Coordinates of C-alpha atoms and ligand atoms in Angstrom, one line a residue:
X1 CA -18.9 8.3 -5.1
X2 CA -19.9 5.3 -3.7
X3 CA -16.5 3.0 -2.6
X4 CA -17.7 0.1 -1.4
X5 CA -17.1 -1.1 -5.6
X6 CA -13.2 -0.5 -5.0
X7 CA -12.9 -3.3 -2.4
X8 CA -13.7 -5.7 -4.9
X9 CA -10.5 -7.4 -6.4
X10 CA -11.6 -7.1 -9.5
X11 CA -11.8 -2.9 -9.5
X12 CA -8.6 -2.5 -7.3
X13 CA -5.4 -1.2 -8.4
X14 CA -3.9 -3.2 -6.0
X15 CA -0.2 -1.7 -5.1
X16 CA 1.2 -1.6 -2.1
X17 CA 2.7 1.6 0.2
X18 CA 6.1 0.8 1.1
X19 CA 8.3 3.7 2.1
X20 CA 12.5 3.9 1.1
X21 CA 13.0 2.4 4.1
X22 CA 10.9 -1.1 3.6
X23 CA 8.5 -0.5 5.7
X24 CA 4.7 -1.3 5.0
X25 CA 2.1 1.1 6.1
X26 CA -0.8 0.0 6.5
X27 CA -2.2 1.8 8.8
X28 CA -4.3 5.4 8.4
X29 CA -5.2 7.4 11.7
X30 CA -8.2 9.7 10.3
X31 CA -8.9 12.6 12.7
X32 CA -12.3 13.6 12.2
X33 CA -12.5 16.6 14.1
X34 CA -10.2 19.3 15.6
X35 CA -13.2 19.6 18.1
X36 CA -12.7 18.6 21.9
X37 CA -14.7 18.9 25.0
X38 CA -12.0 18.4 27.3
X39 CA -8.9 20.6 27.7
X40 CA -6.2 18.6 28.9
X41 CA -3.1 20.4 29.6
X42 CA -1.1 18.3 27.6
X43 CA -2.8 18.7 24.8
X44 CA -4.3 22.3 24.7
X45 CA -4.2 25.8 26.3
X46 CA -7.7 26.3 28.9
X47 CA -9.3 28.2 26.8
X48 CA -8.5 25.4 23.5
X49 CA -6.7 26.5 20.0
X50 CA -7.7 27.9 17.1
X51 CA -10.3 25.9 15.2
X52 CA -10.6 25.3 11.6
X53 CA -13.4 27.3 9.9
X54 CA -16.3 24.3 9.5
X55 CA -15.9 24.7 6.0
X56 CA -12.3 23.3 6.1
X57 CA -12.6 20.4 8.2
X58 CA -13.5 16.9 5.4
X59 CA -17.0 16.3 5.2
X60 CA -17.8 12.3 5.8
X61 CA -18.1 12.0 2.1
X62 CA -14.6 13.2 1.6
X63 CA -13.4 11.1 4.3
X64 CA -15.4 7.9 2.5
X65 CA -13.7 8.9 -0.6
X66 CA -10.3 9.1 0.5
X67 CA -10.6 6.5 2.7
X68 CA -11.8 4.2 -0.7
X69 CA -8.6 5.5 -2.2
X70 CA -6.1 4.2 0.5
X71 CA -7.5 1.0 0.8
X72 CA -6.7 0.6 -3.1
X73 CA -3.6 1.4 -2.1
X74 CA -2.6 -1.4 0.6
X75 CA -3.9 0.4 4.0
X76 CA -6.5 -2.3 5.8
X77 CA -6.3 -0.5 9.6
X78 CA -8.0 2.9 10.2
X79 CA -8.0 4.8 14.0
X80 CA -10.5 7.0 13.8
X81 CA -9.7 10.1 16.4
X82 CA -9.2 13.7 16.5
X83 CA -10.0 15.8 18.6
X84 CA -12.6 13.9 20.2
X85 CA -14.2 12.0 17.4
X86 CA -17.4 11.6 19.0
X87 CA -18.4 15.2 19.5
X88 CA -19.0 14.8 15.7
X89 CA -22.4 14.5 14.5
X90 CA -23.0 11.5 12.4
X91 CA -19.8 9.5 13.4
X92 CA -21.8 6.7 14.0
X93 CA -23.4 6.1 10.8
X94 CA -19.8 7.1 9.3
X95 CA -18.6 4.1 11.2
X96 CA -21.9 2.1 10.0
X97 CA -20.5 2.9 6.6
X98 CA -16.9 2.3 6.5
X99 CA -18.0 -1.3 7.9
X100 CA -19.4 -2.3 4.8
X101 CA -15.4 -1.8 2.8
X102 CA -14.3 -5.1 2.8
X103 CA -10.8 -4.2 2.3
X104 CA -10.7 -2.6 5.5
X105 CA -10.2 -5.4 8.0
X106 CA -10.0 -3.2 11.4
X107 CA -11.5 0.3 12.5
X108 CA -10.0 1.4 15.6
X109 CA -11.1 4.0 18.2
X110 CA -9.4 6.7 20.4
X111 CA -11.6 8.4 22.3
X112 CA -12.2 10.3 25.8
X113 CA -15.2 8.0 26.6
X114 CA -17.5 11.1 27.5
X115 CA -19.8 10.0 24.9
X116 CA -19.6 6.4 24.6
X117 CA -21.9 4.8 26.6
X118 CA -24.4 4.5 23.8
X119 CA -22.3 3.8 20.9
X120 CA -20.9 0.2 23.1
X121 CA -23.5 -1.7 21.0
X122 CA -22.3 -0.3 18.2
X123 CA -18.6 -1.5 18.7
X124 CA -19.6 -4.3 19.2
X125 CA -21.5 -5.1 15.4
X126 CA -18.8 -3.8 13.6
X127 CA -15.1 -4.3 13.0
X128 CA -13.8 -2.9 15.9
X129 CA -9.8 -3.9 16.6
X130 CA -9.2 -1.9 19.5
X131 CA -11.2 0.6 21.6
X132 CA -8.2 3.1 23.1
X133 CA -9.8 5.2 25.9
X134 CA -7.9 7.9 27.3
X135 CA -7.6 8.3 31.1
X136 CA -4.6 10.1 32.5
X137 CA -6.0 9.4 36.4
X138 CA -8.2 7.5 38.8
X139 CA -8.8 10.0 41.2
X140 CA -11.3 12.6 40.2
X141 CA -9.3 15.4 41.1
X142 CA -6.5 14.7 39.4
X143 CA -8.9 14.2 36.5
X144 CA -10.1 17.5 36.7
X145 CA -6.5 19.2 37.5
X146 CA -5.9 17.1 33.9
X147 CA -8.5 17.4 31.8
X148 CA -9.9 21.0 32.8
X149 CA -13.1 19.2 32.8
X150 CA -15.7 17.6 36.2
X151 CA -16.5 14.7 34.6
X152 CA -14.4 11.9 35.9
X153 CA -17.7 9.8 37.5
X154 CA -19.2 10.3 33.5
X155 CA -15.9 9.0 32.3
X156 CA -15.2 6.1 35.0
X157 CA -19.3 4.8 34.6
X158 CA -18.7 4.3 30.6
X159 CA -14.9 2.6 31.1
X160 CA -16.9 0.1 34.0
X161 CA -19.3 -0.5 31.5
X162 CA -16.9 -1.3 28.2
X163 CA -14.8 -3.2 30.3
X164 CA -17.0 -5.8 30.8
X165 CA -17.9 -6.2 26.8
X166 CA -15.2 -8.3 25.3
X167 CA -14.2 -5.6 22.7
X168 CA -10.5 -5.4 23.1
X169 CA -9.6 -2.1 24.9
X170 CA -6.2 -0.5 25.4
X171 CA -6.3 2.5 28.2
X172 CA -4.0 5.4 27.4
X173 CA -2.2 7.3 30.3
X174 CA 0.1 10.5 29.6
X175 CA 2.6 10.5 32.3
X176 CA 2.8 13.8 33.7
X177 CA 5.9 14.5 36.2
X178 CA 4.9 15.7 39.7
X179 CA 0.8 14.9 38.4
X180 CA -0.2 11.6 37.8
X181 CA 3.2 9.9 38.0
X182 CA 2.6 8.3 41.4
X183 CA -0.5 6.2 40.1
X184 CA 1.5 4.4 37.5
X185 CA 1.4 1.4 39.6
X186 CA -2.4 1.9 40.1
X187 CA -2.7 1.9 36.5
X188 CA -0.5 -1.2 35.5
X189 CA -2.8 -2.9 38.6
X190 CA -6.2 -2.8 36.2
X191 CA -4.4 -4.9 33.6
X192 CA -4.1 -7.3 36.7
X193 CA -7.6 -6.8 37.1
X194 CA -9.0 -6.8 33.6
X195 CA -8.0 -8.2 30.3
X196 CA -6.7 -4.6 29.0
X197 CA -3.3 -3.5 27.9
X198 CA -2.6 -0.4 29.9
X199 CA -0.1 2.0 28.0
X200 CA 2.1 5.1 29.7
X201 CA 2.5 7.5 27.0
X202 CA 5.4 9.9 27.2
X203 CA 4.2 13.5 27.1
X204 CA 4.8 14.9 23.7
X205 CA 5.4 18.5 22.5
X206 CA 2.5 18.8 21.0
X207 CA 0.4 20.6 23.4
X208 CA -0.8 23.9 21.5
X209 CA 2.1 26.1 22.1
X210 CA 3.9 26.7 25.6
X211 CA 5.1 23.4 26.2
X212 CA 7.0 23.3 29.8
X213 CA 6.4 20.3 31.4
X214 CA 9.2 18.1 32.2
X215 CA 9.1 14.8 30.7
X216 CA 8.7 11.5 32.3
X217 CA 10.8 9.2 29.7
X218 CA 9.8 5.7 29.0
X219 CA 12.8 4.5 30.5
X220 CA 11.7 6.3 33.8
X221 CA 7.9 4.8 33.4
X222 CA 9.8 1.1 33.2
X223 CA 12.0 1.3 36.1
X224 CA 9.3 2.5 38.0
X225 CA 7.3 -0.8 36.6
X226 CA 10.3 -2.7 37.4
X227 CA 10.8 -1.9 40.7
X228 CA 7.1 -2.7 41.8
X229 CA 6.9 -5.8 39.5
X230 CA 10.6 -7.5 39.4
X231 CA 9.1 -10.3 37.7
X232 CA 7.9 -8.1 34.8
X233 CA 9.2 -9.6 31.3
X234 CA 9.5 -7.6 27.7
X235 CA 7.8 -8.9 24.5
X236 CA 10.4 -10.0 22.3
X237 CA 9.2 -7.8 19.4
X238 CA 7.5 -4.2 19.5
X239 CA 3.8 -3.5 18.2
X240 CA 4.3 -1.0 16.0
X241 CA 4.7 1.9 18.2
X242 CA 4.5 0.5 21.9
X243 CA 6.9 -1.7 23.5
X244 CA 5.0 -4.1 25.0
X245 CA 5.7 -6.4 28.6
X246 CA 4.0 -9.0 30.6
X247 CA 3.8 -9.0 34.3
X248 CA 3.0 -12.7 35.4
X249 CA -0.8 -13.8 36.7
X250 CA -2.1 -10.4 35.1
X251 CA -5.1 -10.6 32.7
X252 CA -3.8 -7.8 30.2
X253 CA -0.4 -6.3 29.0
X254 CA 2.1 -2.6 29.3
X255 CA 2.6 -1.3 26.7
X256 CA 5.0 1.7 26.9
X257 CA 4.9 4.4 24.3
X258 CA 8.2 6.8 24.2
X259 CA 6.6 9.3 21.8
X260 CA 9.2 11.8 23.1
X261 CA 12.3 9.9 22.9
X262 CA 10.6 8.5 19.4
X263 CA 12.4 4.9 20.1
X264 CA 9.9 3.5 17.7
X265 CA 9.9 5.0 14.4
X266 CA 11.8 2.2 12.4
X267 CA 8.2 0.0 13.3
X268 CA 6.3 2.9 12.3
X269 CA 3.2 2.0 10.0
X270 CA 1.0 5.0 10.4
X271 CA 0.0 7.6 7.8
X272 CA -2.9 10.0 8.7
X273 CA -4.8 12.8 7.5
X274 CA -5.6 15.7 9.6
X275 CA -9.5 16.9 10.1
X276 CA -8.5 19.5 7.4
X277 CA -7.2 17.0 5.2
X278 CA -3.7 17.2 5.6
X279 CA -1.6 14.0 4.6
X280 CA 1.3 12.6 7.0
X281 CA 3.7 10.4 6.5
X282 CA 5.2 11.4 10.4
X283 CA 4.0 12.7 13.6
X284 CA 6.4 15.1 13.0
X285 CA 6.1 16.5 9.8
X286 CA 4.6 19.4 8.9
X287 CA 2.5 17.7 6.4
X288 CA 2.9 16.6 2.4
X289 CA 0.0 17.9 0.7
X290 CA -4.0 18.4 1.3
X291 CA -5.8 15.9 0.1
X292 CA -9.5 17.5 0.7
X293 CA -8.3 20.5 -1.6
X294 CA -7.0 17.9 -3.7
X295 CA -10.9 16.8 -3.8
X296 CA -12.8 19.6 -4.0
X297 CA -10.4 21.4 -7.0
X298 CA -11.7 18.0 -8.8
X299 CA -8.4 16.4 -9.2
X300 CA -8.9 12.7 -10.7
X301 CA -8.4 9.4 -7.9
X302 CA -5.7 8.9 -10.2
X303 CA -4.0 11.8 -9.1
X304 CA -4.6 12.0 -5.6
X305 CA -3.2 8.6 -5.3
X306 CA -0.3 9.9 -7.3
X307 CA 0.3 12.1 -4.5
X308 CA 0.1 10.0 -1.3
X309 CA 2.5 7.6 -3.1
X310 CA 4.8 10.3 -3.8
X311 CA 4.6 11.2 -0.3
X312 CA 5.2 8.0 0.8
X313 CA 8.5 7.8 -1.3
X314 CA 9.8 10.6 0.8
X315 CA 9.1 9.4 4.1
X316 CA 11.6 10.8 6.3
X317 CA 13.1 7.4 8.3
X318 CA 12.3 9.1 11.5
X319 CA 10.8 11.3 14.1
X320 CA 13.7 13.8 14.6
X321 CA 14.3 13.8 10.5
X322 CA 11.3 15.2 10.0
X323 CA 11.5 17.4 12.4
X324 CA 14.6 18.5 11.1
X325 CA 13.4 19.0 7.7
X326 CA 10.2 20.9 9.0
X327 CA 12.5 23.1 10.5
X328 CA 14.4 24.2 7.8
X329 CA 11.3 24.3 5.6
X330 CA 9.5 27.2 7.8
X331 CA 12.3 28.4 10.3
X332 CA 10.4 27.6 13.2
X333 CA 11.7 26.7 16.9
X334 CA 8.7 25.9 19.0
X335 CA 5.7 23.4 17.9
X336 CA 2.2 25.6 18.3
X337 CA 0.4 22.4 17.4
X338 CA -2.1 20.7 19.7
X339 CA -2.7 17.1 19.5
X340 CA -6.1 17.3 18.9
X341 CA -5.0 19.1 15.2
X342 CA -2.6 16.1 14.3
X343 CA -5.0 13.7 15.0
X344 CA -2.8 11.5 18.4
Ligands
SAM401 N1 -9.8 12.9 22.3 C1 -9.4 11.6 22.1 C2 -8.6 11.1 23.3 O1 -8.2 11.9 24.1 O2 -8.4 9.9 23.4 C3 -8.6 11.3 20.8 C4 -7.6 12.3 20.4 S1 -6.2 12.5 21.5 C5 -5.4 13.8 20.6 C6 -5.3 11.0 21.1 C7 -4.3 10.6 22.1 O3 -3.3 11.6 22.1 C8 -4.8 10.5 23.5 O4 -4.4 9.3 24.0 C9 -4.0 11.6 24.2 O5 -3.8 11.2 25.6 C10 -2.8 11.7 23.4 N2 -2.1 13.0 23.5 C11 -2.6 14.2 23.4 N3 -1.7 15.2 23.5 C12 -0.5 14.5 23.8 C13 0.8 15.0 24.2 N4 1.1 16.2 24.2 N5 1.7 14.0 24.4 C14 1.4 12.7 24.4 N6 0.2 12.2 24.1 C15 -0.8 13.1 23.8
SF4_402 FE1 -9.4 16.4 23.9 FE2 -8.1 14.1 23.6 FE3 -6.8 16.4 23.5 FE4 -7.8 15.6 25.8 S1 -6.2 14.6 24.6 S2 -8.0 17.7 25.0 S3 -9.6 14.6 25.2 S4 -8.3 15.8 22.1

């Protein structure tokens, strides 16, 4: 079905997606693959996890579809990510596509920049909000240690290069105690250097089972700012999920994200949908129901919307509540699920 009709007022069923606590999501991270050709150890065991069968991961016409159907229903931002969304075959003309929804006033992009260097044109003739490139170090051995992976001068060439477009990129560091932590100042210094908002991300639990590092809290990441750059201020109000501060005569911003500590949720505006088409209202949960088997057993639009707005009526109001009700839903103690499966 072709969607580009359902951006036009006219054919909307215009409603917006407000959950029981008031807030309004409008704002779908779409993973498009579980696929990954790095391995960093936050994120997955070294020999990966267990991939969907191909057959279970949406197909771009699903994603089209469903993607038509949330825009109906208020959302106007997409991330696209995964995985790594570009070791999918065709995600460029899916992006080409999605362009065309009027409705849909920003695509995002998080991505491990290992295959970007030709798709920068791209970016830069459609709708692109914010390119968020992942980097966890600036020394290529670290990178390796990280990532499992020798391609740090691959990754570095095709950051140099975007960085001197003027599509607005965010760089994403995981702060790993005793690994990366003493190059947080490095990292802050590039948004001295460029116009980029550099974000620490605390490590999360979602690393494919096994978790044991030992976390390096947003409140640790911002004394460390602090105490190299006094003068750093705080942003009176939040974006969404990153607290965000200024450090004078710098080109670009921090942005600190305490996915741990989950400081953030009652800004939360993200839903997203797993590569196998699971919808979620949280980070956290477990999932409300599969909207590609939703598809593909022919239920109506009607319907399908019927069930993300259900969903979205039971929104838990934050991280550790749905984690808490996850819990007592399938008895389980230790989170098994990689990042690249959520869709971070
Ligand atoms: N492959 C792409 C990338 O790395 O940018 C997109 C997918 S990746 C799952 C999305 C984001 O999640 C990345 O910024 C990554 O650093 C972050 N991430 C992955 N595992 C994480 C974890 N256990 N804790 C915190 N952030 C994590
Ligand atoms: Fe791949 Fe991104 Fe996970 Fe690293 S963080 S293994 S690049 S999906």
């Amino acid at each position: 079905m072709n969607y580009l009709h359902t951006t036009h007022p006219k054919n909307s069923t215009a409603s917006n997606l407000i959950d029981p606590q008031g807030r309004h999501l409008n704002y779908l991270r779409l993973a498009v693959t579980d696929r990954c050709n790095f391995r960093c150890t936050y994120c997955m065991p070294k020999e990966g996890i267990d991939l969907k069968a191909r057959d279970n991961i949406m197909r771009f016409q699903e994603m089209e579809h469903l993607l038509g159907l949330f825009l109906d229903l208020g959302i106007t931002k997409v991330r696209i990510t995964g995985g790594e969304p570009f070791v999918r075959k065709g995600l460029p003309d899916f992006l080409t596509k999605i362009n065309q929804y009027e409705k849909l006033e920003t695509i995002n992009l998080t991505t491990n920049a290992y295959f970007i260097e030709n798709t920068i044109e791209l970016f830069q003739k459609i709708k692109i909000g914010s390119v968020n490139i992942s980097l966890d170090s600036l020394k290529p051995d670290v990178f390796y240690k990280i990532t499992r992976r020798d391609d740090f001068e691959r990754v570095r060439n095709s950051i140099d290069k975007i960085l001197l477009t003027d599509l607005n990129i965010k760089l994403n560091m995981v702060v790993l105690k005793g690994v990366n932590d003493n190059e947080i100042v490095d990292f802050a210094m590039l948004a001295n250097k460029y116009k980029v908002e550099v974000r620490f991300i605390e490590q999360m639990s979602f690393n494919g089972g096994g978790f044991s590092g030992e976390i390096y809290s947003a409140d640790e990441i911002i004394g460390t700012l602090q105490k190299f750059f006094p003068e750093m201020v705080e942003h009176p109000q939040m974006r969404s999920t990153a607290r965000l501060f200024d450090i004078p005569g710098f080109r670009g911003e921090i942005g600190i994200i305490a996915g741990h500590s989950r400081t953030f949720c009652s800004t939360c505006s993200r839903l997203r949908i797993t590569p196998d088409g699971t919808f979620k209202t949280c980070l956290y949960d477990h999932g409300a129901v599969n909207l590609k088997d939703m598809l593909r057993s022919g239920k109506s639009d009607k319907e399908i919307k019927t069930a993300i707005r259900d969903a979205v009526a039971k929104r838990a109001k934050d991280g550790f509540e749905s984690q808490h009700r996850t819990q007592q839903k399938v008895h389980f103690s230790k989170n098994h699920l990689s990042m690249a499966q959520i869709g971070g």
